[in-house]
Coordinates of C-alpha atoms in Angstrom, one line a residue:
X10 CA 51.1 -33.3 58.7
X11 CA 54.1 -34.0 56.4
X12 CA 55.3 -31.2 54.4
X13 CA 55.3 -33.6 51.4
X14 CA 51.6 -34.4 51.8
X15 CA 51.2 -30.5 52.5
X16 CA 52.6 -30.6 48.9
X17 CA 50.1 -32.5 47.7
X18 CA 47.5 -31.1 49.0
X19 CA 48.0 -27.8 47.4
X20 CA 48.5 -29.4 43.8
X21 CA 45.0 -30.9 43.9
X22 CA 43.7 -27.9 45.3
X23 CA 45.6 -26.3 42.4
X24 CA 44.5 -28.7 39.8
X25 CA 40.4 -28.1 41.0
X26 CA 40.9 -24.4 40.6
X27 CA 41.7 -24.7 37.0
X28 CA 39.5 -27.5 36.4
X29 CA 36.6 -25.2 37.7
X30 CA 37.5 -22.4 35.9
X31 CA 37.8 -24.0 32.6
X32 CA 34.5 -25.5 33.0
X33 CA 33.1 -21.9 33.6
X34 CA 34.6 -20.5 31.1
X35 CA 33.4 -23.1 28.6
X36 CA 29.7 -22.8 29.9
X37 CA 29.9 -19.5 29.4
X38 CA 31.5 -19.4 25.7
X39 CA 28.7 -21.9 25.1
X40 CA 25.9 -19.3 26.1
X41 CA 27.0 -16.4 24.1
X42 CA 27.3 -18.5 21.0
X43 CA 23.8 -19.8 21.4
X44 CA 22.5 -15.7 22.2
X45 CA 24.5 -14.7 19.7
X46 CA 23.3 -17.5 17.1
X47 CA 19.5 -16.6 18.3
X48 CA 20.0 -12.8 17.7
X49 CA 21.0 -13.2 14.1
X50 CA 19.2 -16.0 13.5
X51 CA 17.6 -16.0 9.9
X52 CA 14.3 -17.6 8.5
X53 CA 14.9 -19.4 5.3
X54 CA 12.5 -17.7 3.5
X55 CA 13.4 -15.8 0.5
X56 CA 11.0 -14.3 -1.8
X57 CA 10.7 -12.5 -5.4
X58 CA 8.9 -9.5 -5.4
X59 CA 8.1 -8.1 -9.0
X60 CA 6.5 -4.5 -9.4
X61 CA 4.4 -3.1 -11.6
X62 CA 5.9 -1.1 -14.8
X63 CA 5.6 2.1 -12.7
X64 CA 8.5 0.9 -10.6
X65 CA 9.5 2.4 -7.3
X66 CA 9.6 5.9 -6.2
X67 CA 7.0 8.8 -6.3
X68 CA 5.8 7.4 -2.9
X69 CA 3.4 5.2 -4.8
X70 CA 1.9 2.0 -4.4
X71 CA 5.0 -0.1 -5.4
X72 CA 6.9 1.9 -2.7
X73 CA 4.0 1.0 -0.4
X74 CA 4.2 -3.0 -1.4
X75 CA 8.3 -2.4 -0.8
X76 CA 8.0 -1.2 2.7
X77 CA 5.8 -4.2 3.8
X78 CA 8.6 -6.4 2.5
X79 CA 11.6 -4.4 4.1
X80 CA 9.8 -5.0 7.3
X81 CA 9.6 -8.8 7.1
X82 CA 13.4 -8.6 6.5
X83 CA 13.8 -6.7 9.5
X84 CA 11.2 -8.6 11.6
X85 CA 11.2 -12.1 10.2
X86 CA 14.4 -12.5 8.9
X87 CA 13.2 -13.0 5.2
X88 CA 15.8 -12.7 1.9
X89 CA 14.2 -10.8 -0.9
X90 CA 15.0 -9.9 -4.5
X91 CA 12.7 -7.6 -6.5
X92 CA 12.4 -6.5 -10.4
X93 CA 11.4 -3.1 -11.5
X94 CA 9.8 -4.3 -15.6
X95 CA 10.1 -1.9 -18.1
X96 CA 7.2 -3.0 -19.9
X97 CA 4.2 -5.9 -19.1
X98 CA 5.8 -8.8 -21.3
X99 CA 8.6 -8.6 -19.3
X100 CA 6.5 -9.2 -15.8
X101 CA 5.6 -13.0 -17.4
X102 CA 9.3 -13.5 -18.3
X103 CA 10.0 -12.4 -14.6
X104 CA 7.6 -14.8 -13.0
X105 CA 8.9 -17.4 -14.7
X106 CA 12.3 -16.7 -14.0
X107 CA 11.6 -16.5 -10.5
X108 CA 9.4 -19.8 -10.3
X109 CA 12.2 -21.8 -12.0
X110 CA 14.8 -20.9 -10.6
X111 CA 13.2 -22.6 -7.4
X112 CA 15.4 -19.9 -4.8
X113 CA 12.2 -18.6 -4.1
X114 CA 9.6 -19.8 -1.0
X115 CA 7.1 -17.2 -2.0
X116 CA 6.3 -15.2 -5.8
X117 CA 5.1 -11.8 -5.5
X118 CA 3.2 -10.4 -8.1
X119 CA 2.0 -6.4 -8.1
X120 CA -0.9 -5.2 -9.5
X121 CA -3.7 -5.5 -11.9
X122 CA -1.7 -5.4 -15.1
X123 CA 0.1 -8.9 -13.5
X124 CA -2.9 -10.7 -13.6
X125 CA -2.6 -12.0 -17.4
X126 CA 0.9 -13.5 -16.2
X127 CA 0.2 -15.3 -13.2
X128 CA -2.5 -17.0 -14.5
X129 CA 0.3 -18.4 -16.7
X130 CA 3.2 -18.8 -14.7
X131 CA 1.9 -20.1 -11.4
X132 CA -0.3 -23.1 -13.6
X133 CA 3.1 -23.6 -15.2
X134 CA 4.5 -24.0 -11.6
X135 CA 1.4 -25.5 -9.4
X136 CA 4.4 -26.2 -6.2
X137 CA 5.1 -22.6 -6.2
X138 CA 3.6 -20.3 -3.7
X139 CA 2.3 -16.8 -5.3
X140 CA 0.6 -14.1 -4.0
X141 CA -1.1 -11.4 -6.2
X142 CA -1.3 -7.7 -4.6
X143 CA -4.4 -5.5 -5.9
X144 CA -5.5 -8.0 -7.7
X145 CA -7.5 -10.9 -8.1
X146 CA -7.1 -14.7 -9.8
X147 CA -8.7 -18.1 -8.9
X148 CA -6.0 -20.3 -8.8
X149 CA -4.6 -23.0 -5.9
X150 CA -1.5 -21.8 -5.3
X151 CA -2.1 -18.2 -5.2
X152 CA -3.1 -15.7 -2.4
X153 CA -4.9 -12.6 -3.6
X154 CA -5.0 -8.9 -1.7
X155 CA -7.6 -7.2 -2.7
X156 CA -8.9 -3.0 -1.8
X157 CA -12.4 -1.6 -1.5
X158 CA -10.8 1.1 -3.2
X159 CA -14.1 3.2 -3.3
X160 CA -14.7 2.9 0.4
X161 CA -11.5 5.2 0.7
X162 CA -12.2 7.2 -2.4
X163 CA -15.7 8.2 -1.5
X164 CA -14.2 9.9 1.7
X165 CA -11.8 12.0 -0.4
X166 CA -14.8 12.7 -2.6
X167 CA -17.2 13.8 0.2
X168 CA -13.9 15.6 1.9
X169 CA -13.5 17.9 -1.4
X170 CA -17.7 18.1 -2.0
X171 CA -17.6 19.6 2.0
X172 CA -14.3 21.4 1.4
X173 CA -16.4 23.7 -1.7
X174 CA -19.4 23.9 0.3
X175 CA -17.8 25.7 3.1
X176 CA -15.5 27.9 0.5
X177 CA -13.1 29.2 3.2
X178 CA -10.2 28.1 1.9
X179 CA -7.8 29.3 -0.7
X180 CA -7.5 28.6 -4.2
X181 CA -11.2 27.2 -4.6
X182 CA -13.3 29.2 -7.1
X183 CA -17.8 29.2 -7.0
X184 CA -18.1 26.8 -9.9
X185 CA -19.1 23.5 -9.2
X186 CA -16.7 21.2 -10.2
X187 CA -13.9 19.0 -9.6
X188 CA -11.2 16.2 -11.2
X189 CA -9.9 13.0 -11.2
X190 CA -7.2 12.1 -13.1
X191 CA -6.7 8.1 -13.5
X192 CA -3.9 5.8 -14.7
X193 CA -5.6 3.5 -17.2
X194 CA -9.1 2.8 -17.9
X195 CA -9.8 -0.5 -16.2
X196 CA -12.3 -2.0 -13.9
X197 CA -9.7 -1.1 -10.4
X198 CA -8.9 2.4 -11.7
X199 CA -12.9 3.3 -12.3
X200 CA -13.7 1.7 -8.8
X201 CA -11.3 4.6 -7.8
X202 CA -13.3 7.0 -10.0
X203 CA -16.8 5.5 -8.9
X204 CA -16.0 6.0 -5.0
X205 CA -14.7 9.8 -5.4
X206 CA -17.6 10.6 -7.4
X207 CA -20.2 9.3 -5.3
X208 CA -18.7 10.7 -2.6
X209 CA -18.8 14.5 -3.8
X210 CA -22.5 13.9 -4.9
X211 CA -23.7 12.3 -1.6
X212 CA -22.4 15.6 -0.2
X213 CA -23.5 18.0 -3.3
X214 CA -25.4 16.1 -6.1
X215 CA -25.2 18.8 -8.2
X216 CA -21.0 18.7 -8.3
X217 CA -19.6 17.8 -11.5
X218 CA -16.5 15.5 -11.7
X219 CA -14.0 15.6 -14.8
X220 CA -13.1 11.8 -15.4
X221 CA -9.9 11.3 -17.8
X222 CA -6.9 8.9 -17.8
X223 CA -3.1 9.5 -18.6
X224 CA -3.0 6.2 -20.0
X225 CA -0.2 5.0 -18.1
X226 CA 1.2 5.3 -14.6
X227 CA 4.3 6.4 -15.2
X228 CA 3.8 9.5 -17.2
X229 CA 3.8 12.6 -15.4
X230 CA 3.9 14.9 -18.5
X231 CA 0.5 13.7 -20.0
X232 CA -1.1 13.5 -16.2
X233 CA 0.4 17.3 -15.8
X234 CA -1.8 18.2 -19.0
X235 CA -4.6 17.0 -18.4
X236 CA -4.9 18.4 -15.1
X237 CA -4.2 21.7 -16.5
X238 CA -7.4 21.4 -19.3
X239 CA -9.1 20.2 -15.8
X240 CA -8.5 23.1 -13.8
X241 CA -8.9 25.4 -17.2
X242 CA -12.9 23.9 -16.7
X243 CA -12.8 25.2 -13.4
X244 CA -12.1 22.4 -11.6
X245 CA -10.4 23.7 -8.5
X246 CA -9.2 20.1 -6.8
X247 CA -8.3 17.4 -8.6
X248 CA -7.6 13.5 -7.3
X249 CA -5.3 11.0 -9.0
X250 CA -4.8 7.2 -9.3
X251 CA -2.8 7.0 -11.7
X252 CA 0.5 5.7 -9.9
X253 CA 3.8 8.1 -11.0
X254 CA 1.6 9.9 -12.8
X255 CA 0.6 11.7 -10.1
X256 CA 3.7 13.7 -9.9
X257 CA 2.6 15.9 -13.0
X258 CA -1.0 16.7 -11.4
X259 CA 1.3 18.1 -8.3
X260 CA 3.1 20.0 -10.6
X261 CA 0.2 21.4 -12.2
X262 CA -1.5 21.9 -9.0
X263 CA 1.6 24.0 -7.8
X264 CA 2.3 26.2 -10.8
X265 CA -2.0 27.3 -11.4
X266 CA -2.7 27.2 -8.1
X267 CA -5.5 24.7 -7.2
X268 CA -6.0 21.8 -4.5
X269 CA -5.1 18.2 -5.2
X270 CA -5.2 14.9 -3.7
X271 CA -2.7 12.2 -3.9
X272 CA -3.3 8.3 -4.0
X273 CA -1.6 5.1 -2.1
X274 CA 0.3 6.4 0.6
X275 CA 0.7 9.8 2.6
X276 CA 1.5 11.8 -0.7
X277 CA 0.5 15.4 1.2
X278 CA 4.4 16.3 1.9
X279 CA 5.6 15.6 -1.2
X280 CA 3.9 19.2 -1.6
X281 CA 2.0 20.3 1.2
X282 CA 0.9 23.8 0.3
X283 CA -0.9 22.2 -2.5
X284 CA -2.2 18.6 -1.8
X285 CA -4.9 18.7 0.8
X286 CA -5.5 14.6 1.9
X287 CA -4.1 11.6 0.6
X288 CA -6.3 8.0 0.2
X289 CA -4.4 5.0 2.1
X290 CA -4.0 2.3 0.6
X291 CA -2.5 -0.3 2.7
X292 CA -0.5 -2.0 0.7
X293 CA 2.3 -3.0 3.2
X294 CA -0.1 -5.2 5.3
X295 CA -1.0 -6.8 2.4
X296 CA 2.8 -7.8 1.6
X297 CA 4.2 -8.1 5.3
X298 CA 1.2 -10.1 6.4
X299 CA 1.6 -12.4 3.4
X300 CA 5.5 -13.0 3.8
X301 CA 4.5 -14.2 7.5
X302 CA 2.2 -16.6 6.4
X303 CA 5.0 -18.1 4.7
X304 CA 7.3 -18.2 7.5
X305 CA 4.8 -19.4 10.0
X306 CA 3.7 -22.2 7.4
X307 CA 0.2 -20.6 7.3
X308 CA 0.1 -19.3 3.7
X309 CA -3.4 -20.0 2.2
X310 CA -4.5 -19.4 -1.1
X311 CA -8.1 -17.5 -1.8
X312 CA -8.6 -13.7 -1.5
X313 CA -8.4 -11.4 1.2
X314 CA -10.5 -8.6 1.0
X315 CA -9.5 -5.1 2.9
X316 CA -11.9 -2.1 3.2
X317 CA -12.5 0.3 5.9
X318 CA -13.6 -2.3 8.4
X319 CA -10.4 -4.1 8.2
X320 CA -8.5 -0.9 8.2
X321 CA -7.3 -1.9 4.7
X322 CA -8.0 2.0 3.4
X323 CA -8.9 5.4 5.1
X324 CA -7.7 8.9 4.4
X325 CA -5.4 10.9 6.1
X326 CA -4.8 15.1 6.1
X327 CA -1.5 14.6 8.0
X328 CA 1.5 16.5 6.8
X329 CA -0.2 19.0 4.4
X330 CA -0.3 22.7 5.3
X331 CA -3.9 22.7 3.9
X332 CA -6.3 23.4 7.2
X333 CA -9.5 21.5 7.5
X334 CA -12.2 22.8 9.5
X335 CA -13.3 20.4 12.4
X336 CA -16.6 20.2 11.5
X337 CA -15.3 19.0 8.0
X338 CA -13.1 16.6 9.7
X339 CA -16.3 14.9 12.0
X340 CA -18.9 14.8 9.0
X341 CA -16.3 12.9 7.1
X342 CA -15.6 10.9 10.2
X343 CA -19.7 10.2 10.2
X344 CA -19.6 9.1 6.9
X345 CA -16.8 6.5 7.6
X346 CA -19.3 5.5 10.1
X347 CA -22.1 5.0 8.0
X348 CA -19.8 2.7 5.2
X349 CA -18.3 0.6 8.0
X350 CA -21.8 -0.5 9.6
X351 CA -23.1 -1.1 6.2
X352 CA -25.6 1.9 5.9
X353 CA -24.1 3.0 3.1
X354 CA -22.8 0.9 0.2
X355 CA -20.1 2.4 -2.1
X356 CA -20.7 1.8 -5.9
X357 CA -17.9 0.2 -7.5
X358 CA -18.5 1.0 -11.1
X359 CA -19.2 5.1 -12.7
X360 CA -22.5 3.7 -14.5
X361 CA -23.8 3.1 -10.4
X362 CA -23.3 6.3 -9.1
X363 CA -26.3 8.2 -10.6
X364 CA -28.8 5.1 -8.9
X365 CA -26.9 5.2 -6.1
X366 CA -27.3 9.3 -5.6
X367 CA -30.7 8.8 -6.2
X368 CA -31.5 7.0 -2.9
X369 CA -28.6 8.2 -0.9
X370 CA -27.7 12.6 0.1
X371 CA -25.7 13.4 3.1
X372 CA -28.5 14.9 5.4
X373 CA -31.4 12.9 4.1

């Protein structure tokens, strides 16, 4: 062979090398942009989340509501803004602001004292998706997240009825009576009051329970007095659900020395020598599973009732320094038994209970 065809032999061989290399090279940039685009790929979703006037912090229900959302941002990809009113007109102005502005795929709207304003804003704005937490409307273009508050409340009732019976633990005095301390009188803040009092007198039917309200839940100074006249009755554990409120009973139950119970989330180390149990309330379902029905294009109006069953409320004694007995523990668990296969039903309103004890006692 000639050594000028040699030559050219090595320049094509030469010119495939390159050619190869550079298509490599280019499949390979192609595959990391389209992993990299995939990995931060975000949903277009954005949502408005307004709170009640309690506003975040406290470990409360808002806070709750919040860490539903976060996740979805984490898991789904979703953009969020949220508002933190100062006072209930400003929740309507809110809405509306968020509705009109049209940024928004999905409305959130947090608690009972929002129900006056969505019935407004989302008939002013029937192409706008809403959702209602804690509360209920009936409207077509909003989704509803409902509690059987009581179901959770009646355990933390018959938890504190068991708790005086057996009268091994600190703090608790002889006397036969016990607290709850609510936000505002309403229909949701007395099925609160309803469940924890039926619960302490399916236990003990001869336990009293102190009923008051701070009247508002986000007022810790009020909620701290009353708790004090409370346990000045002899009322040795006290419950709240009465939102930022709270914080004052867990004052009070720190500096006189009695039991409490906290409300929402797992309140119990916020002061664990002093706050035996803590009713769930699983709000962050409620507002995670919501944002995905929105992102999956499965968002449906109506209500969505969670209780017990559904895993929607329980109680939990984790993270307080407060020991249970285990026999406490599995009569509790029993009577979670008994409301999840129907035997017993929870009253929902104070003026049931008495009725209800009538034909229902723990042991009978």
């Amino acid at each position: 062979m000639s050594k000028s065809l040699k030559m050219v032999y090595k320049v094509v061989i030469a010119l495939l090398v390159v050619v190869l290399a550079a298509c490599s090279s280019q499949s390979s940039e192609k595959t990391d942009t389209k992993m990299m685009s995939d990995k931060n790929e975000k949903s277009s979703v954005r949502v408005g989340v307004v709170f009640t006037t309690a506003g975040l912090g406290g470990e409360s229900f808002n806070d709750l509501v919040f860490e539903g959302v976060k996740r979805a941002k984490d898991d789904l990809g979703v953009e969020f803004d949220y508002v933190e009113p100062k006072s209930v007109s400003d929740q309507e102005i809110t809405l509306d602001e968020m509705a009109s502005s049209g940024k928004y795929q999905l409305v959130i709207a947090v608690g009972f004292e929002q129900v006056d304003a969505i019935k407004v804003v989302a008939k002013n704005y029937p192409e706008q998706k809403f959702a209602l937490i804690d509360a209920q409307v009936d409207l077509p273009n909003v989704s509803c997240y409902v509690s059987r508050e009581e179901e959770g409340t009646f355990l933390l009732g018959a938890l504190a009825a068991l708790v005086k019976k057996e009268g091994t633990l600190n703090m608790l005095n002889k006397e036969k009576v016990i607290g709850f301390i609510g936000g505002v009188e309403s229909p949701l803040i007395n099925k609160f009051a309803a469940g924890y009092t039926a619960g302490a007198r399916y236990v003990d039917k001869d336990l009293t329970v102190l009923v008051d309200y701070a009247g508002s839940f986000n007022d810790p100074s009020t909620a701290k007095v009353i708790a004090e006249t409370m346990h000045s009755k002899n009322a040795d554990i006290v419950f709240h659900a009465a939102g930022a409120s709270g914080m004052g009973l867990f004052q009070a139950a720190e500096e006189k020395g009695f039991l409490s119970m906290g409300v929402n989330s797992n309140q119990n180390k916020i002061k664990p020598d002093y706050i035996m149990a803590s009713m769930l309330k699983l709000a962050n379902q409620a507002s995670y599973e919501v944002i995905k029905s929105v992102v999956e294009n499965a968002y449906k109006p109506g209500i969505n009732t969670l209780g017990l069953k559904q895993e929607g409320v329980g109680i939990t004694l984790d993270k307080s320094n407060i020991k249970v007995s285990e026999d406490i523990v599995k009569t509790v668990d029993d009577i979670k038994k008994k409301i999840i296969d129907g035997s017993i039903e929870v009253p929902t309103a104070l003026d049931k209970v008495d009725s209800f004890i009538e034909s229902h006692q723990l042991g009978k």
